Amino acid sequence: MIRTATPADIPVIHTLIRELAEYEKALDEVRATKEQLTEALFGERPAAYAHVAEDADGEVVGFALWFLNFSTWRGVHGIYLEDLYVRPEARGGGHGKALLTELARICVARGYERLEWSVLNWNRPAIDFYEALGARPQDEWAVYRLTDEALNALGARGGRP
């Protein structure tokens, strides 16, 4: 079963985020707190959204955390899937596909024209899963990111050339 996350899901979502980071060999990079997640997902002006996958016993075994993006070329919003994770013991049960299906349903219902995400190039099981659903890599694009010192240095310039 897929459902919209509630504030009561924050502890398990936080745990799943840490499990995902451990799988991606980046647990030391996780700084998000439960309080930050609560504010981002359920605060006065939510900036992100989440859905959870439950097994037959009602236990949360996966999640999708996403936010809106915007295509200047198409003139409409889309969904950017920040994280999709299903616990290893629950994989193969259709939870990941169900989470993506729900996000695709939201896109179609709201007139959004894109559902996008990034995947680590070494994560062959995820790549194979996504491609089996019809997703295609955007090989002509490279992801760039500013964080930490580089972000602070550029931001300190305050819009000056």
PDB file of N, CA, C and O in Angstrom, residues 7-36:
ATOM      1  N   PRO A   7       3.008  13.220   9.752  1.00  0.00           N
ATOM      2  CA  PRO A   7       4.043  13.551  10.745  1.00  0.00           C
ATOM      3  C   PRO A   7       4.486  12.350  11.582  1.00  0.00           C
ATOM      4  O   PRO A   7       5.649  12.263  11.973  1.00  0.00           O
ATOM      5  N   ALA A   8       3.599  11.405  11.800  1.00  0.00           N
ATOM      6  CA  ALA A   8       3.964  10.219  12.585  1.00  0.00           C
ATOM      7  C   ALA A   8       4.997   9.350  11.864  1.00  0.00           C
ATOM      8  O   ALA A   8       5.664   8.528  12.497  1.00  0.00           O
ATOM      9  N   ASP A   9       5.153   9.540  10.551  1.00  0.00           N
ATOM     10  CA  ASP A   9       6.116   8.765   9.772  1.00  0.00           C
ATOM     11  C   ASP A   9       7.533   9.340   9.819  1.00  0.00           C
ATOM     12  O   ASP A   9       8.467   8.702   9.321  1.00  0.00           O
ATOM     13  N   ILE A  10       7.708  10.502  10.387  1.00  0.00           N
ATOM     14  CA  ILE A  10       9.027  11.152  10.372  1.00  0.00           C
ATOM     15  C   ILE A  10      10.128  10.253  10.938  1.00  0.00           C
ATOM     16  O   ILE A  10      11.184  10.117  10.315  1.00  0.00           O
ATOM     17  N   PRO A  11       9.941   9.596  12.084  1.00  0.00           N
ATOM     18  CA  PRO A  11      11.032   8.752  12.590  1.00  0.00           C
ATOM     19  C   PRO A  11      11.446   7.647  11.609  1.00  0.00           C
ATOM     20  O   PRO A  11      12.635   7.418  11.399  1.00  0.00           O
ATOM     21  N   VAL A  12      10.489   6.967  10.991  1.00  0.00           N
ATOM     22  CA  VAL A  12      10.845   5.897  10.065  1.00  0.00           C
ATOM     23  C   VAL A  12      11.426   6.461   8.777  1.00  0.00           C
ATOM     24  O   VAL A  12      12.361   5.883   8.203  1.00  0.00           O
ATOM     25  N   ILE A  13      10.940   7.591   8.304  1.00  0.00           N
ATOM     26  CA  ILE A  13      11.524   8.218   7.110  1.00  0.00           C
ATOM     27  C   ILE A  13      12.977   8.591   7.394  1.00  0.00           C
ATOM     28  O   ILE A  13      13.858   8.356   6.569  1.00  0.00           O
ATOM     29  N   HIS A  14      13.227   9.155   8.566  1.00  0.00           N
ATOM     30  CA  HIS A  14      14.595   9.519   8.940  1.00  0.00           C
ATOM     31  C   HIS A  14      15.484   8.275   8.961  1.00  0.00           C
ATOM     32  O   HIS A  14      16.621   8.300   8.453  1.00  0.00           O
ATOM     33  N   THR A  15      14.985   7.202   9.513  1.00  0.00           N
ATOM     34  CA  THR A  15      15.745   5.945   9.539  1.00  0.00           C
ATOM     35  C   THR A  15      16.001   5.436   8.127  1.00  0.00           C
ATOM     36  O   THR A  15      17.116   5.002   7.796  1.00  0.00           O
ATOM     37  N   LEU A  16      14.993   5.487   7.261  1.00  0.00           N
ATOM     38  CA  LEU A  16      15.154   5.027   5.879  1.00  0.00           C
ATOM     39  C   LEU A  16      16.155   5.889   5.115  1.00  0.00           C
ATOM     40  O   LEU A  16      16.924   5.365   4.297  1.00  0.00           O
ATOM     41  N   ILE A  17      16.160   7.183   5.385  1.00  0.00           N
ATOM     42  CA  ILE A  17      17.150   8.064   4.754  1.00  0.00           C
ATOM     43  C   ILE A  17      18.553   7.622   5.150  1.00  0.00           C
ATOM     44  O   ILE A  17      19.456   7.551   4.314  1.00  0.00           O
ATOM     45  N   ARG A  18      18.736   7.303   6.407  1.00  0.00           N
ATOM     46  CA  ARG A  18      20.045   6.854   6.878  1.00  0.00           C
ATOM     47  C   ARG A  18      20.415   5.495   6.261  1.00  0.00           C
ATOM     48  O   ARG A  18      21.556   5.269   5.889  1.00  0.00           O
ATOM     49  N   GLU A  19      19.437   4.611   6.111  1.00  0.00           N
ATOM     50  CA  GLU A  19      19.700   3.322   5.469  1.00  0.00           C
ATOM     51  C   GLU A  19      20.105   3.519   4.004  1.00  0.00           C
ATOM     52  O   GLU A  19      21.025   2.857   3.514  1.00  0.00           O
ATOM     53  N   LEU A  20      19.417   4.413   3.316  1.00  0.00           N
ATOM     54  CA  LEU A  20      19.759   4.717   1.925  1.00  0.00           C
ATOM     55  C   LEU A  20      21.173   5.273   1.830  1.00  0.00           C
ATOM     56  O   LEU A  20      21.966   4.853   0.979  1.00  0.00           O
ATOM     57  N   ALA A  21      21.500   6.200   2.704  1.00  0.00           N
ATOM     58  CA  ALA A  21      22.840   6.791   2.695  1.00  0.00           C
ATOM     59  C   ALA A  21      23.911   5.741   2.978  1.00  0.00           C
ATOM     60  O   ALA A  21      24.984   5.764   2.374  1.00  0.00           O
ATOM     61  N   GLU A  22      23.607   4.823   3.868  1.00  0.00           N
ATOM     62  CA  GLU A  22      24.561   3.744   4.148  1.00  0.00           C
ATOM     63  C   GLU A  22      24.754   2.880   2.901  1.00  0.00           C
ATOM     64  O   GLU A  22      25.877   2.520   2.546  1.00  0.00           O
ATOM     65  N   TYR A  23      23.667   2.555   2.214  1.00  0.00           N
ATOM     66  CA  TYR A  23      23.742   1.775   0.977  1.00  0.00           C
ATOM     67  C   TYR A  23      24.585   2.502  -0.075  1.00  0.00           C
ATOM     68  O   TYR A  23      25.342   1.874  -0.809  1.00  0.00           O
ATOM     69  N   GLU A  24      24.448   3.829  -0.119  1.00  0.00           N
ATOM     70  CA  GLU A  24      25.187   4.630  -1.098  1.00  0.00           C
ATOM     71  C   GLU A  24      26.585   5.003  -0.604  1.00  0.00           C
ATOM     72  O   GLU A  24      27.262   5.820  -1.217  1.00  0.00           O
ATOM     73  N   LYS A  25      26.991   4.425   0.510  1.00  0.00           N
ATOM     74  CA  LYS A  25      28.324   4.651   1.080  1.00  0.00           C
ATOM     75  C   LYS A  25      28.562   6.124   1.431  1.00  0.00           C
ATOM     76  O   LYS A  25      29.633   6.665   1.219  1.00  0.00           O
ATOM     77  N   ALA A  26      27.522   6.762   1.961  1.00  0.00           N
ATOM     78  CA  ALA A  26      27.616   8.183   2.277  1.00  0.00           C
ATOM     79  C   ALA A  26      26.918   8.531   3.591  1.00  0.00           C
ATOM     80  O   ALA A  26      26.451   9.662   3.764  1.00  0.00           O
ATOM     81  N   LEU A  27      26.862   7.596   4.507  1.00  0.00           N
ATOM     82  CA  LEU A  27      26.169   7.840   5.770  1.00  0.00           C
ATOM     83  C   LEU A  27      26.737   9.041   6.509  1.00  0.00           C
ATOM     84  O   LEU A  27      25.996   9.803   7.135  1.00  0.00           O
ATOM     85  N   ASP A  28      28.041   9.270   6.402  1.00  0.00           N
ATOM     86  CA  ASP A  28      28.662  10.401   7.093  1.00  0.00           C
ATOM     87  C   ASP A  28      28.205  11.749   6.551  1.00  0.00           C
ATOM     88  O   ASP A  28      28.431  12.783   7.174  1.00  0.00           O
ATOM     89  N   GLU A  29      27.523  11.760   5.408  1.00  0.00           N
ATOM     90  CA  GLU A  29      27.041  13.014   4.829  1.00  0.00           C
ATOM     91  C   GLU A  29      25.638  13.397   5.299  1.00  0.00           C
ATOM     92  O   GLU A  29      25.168  14.499   5.031  1.00  0.00           O
ATOM     93  N   VAL A  30      24.955  12.491   5.980  1.00  0.00           N
ATOM     94  CA  VAL A  30      23.581  12.766   6.424  1.00  0.00           C
ATOM     95  C   VAL A  30      23.613  13.719   7.605  1.00  0.00           C
ATOM     96  O   VAL A  30      24.185  13.415   8.645  1.00  0.00           O
ATOM     97  N   ARG A  31      23.002  14.868   7.414  1.00  0.00           N
ATOM     98  CA  ARG A  31      22.893  15.874   8.472  1.00  0.00           C
ATOM     99  C   ARG A  31      21.443  16.158   8.853  1.00  0.00           C
ATOM    100  O   ARG A  31      21.177  16.811   9.850  1.00  0.00           O
ATOM    101  N   ALA A  32      20.518  15.726   8.015  1.00  0.00           N
ATOM    102  CA  ALA A  32      19.100  16.016   8.232  1.00  0.00           C
ATOM    103  C   ALA A  32      18.637  15.481   9.575  1.00  0.00           C
ATOM    104  O   ALA A  32      18.942  14.344   9.943  1.00  0.00           O
ATOM    105  N   THR A  33      17.894  16.307  10.280  1.00  0.00           N
ATOM    106  CA  THR A  33      17.311  15.907  11.555  1.00  0.00           C
ATOM    107  C   THR A  33      15.825  15.629  11.372  1.00  0.00           C
ATOM    108  O   THR A  33      15.218  16.043  10.370  1.00  0.00           O
ATOM    109  N   LYS A  34      15.239  14.978  12.331  1.00  0.00           N
ATOM    110  CA  LYS A  34      13.797  14.739  12.300  1.00  0.00           C
ATOM    111  C   LYS A  34      13.041  16.064  12.317  1.00  0.00           C
ATOM    112  O   LYS A  34      12.016  16.207  11.646  1.00  0.00           O
ATOM    113  N   GLU A  35      13.576  17.029  13.047  1.00  0.00           N
ATOM    114  CA  GLU A  35      12.926  18.341  13.116  1.00  0.00           C
ATOM    115  C   GLU A  35      12.953  19.037  11.750  1.00  0.00           C
ATOM    116  O   GLU A  35      11.955  19.641  11.336  1.00  0.00           O
ATOM    117  N   GLN A  36      14.069  18.936  11.050  1.00  0.00           N
ATOM    118  CA  GLN A  36      14.159  19.532   9.716  1.00  0.00           C
ATOM    119  C   GLN A  36      13.185  18.855   8.753  1.00  0.00           C
ATOM    120  O   GLN A  36      12.535  19.530   7.950  1.00  0.00           O
TER     121      GLN A  36
END
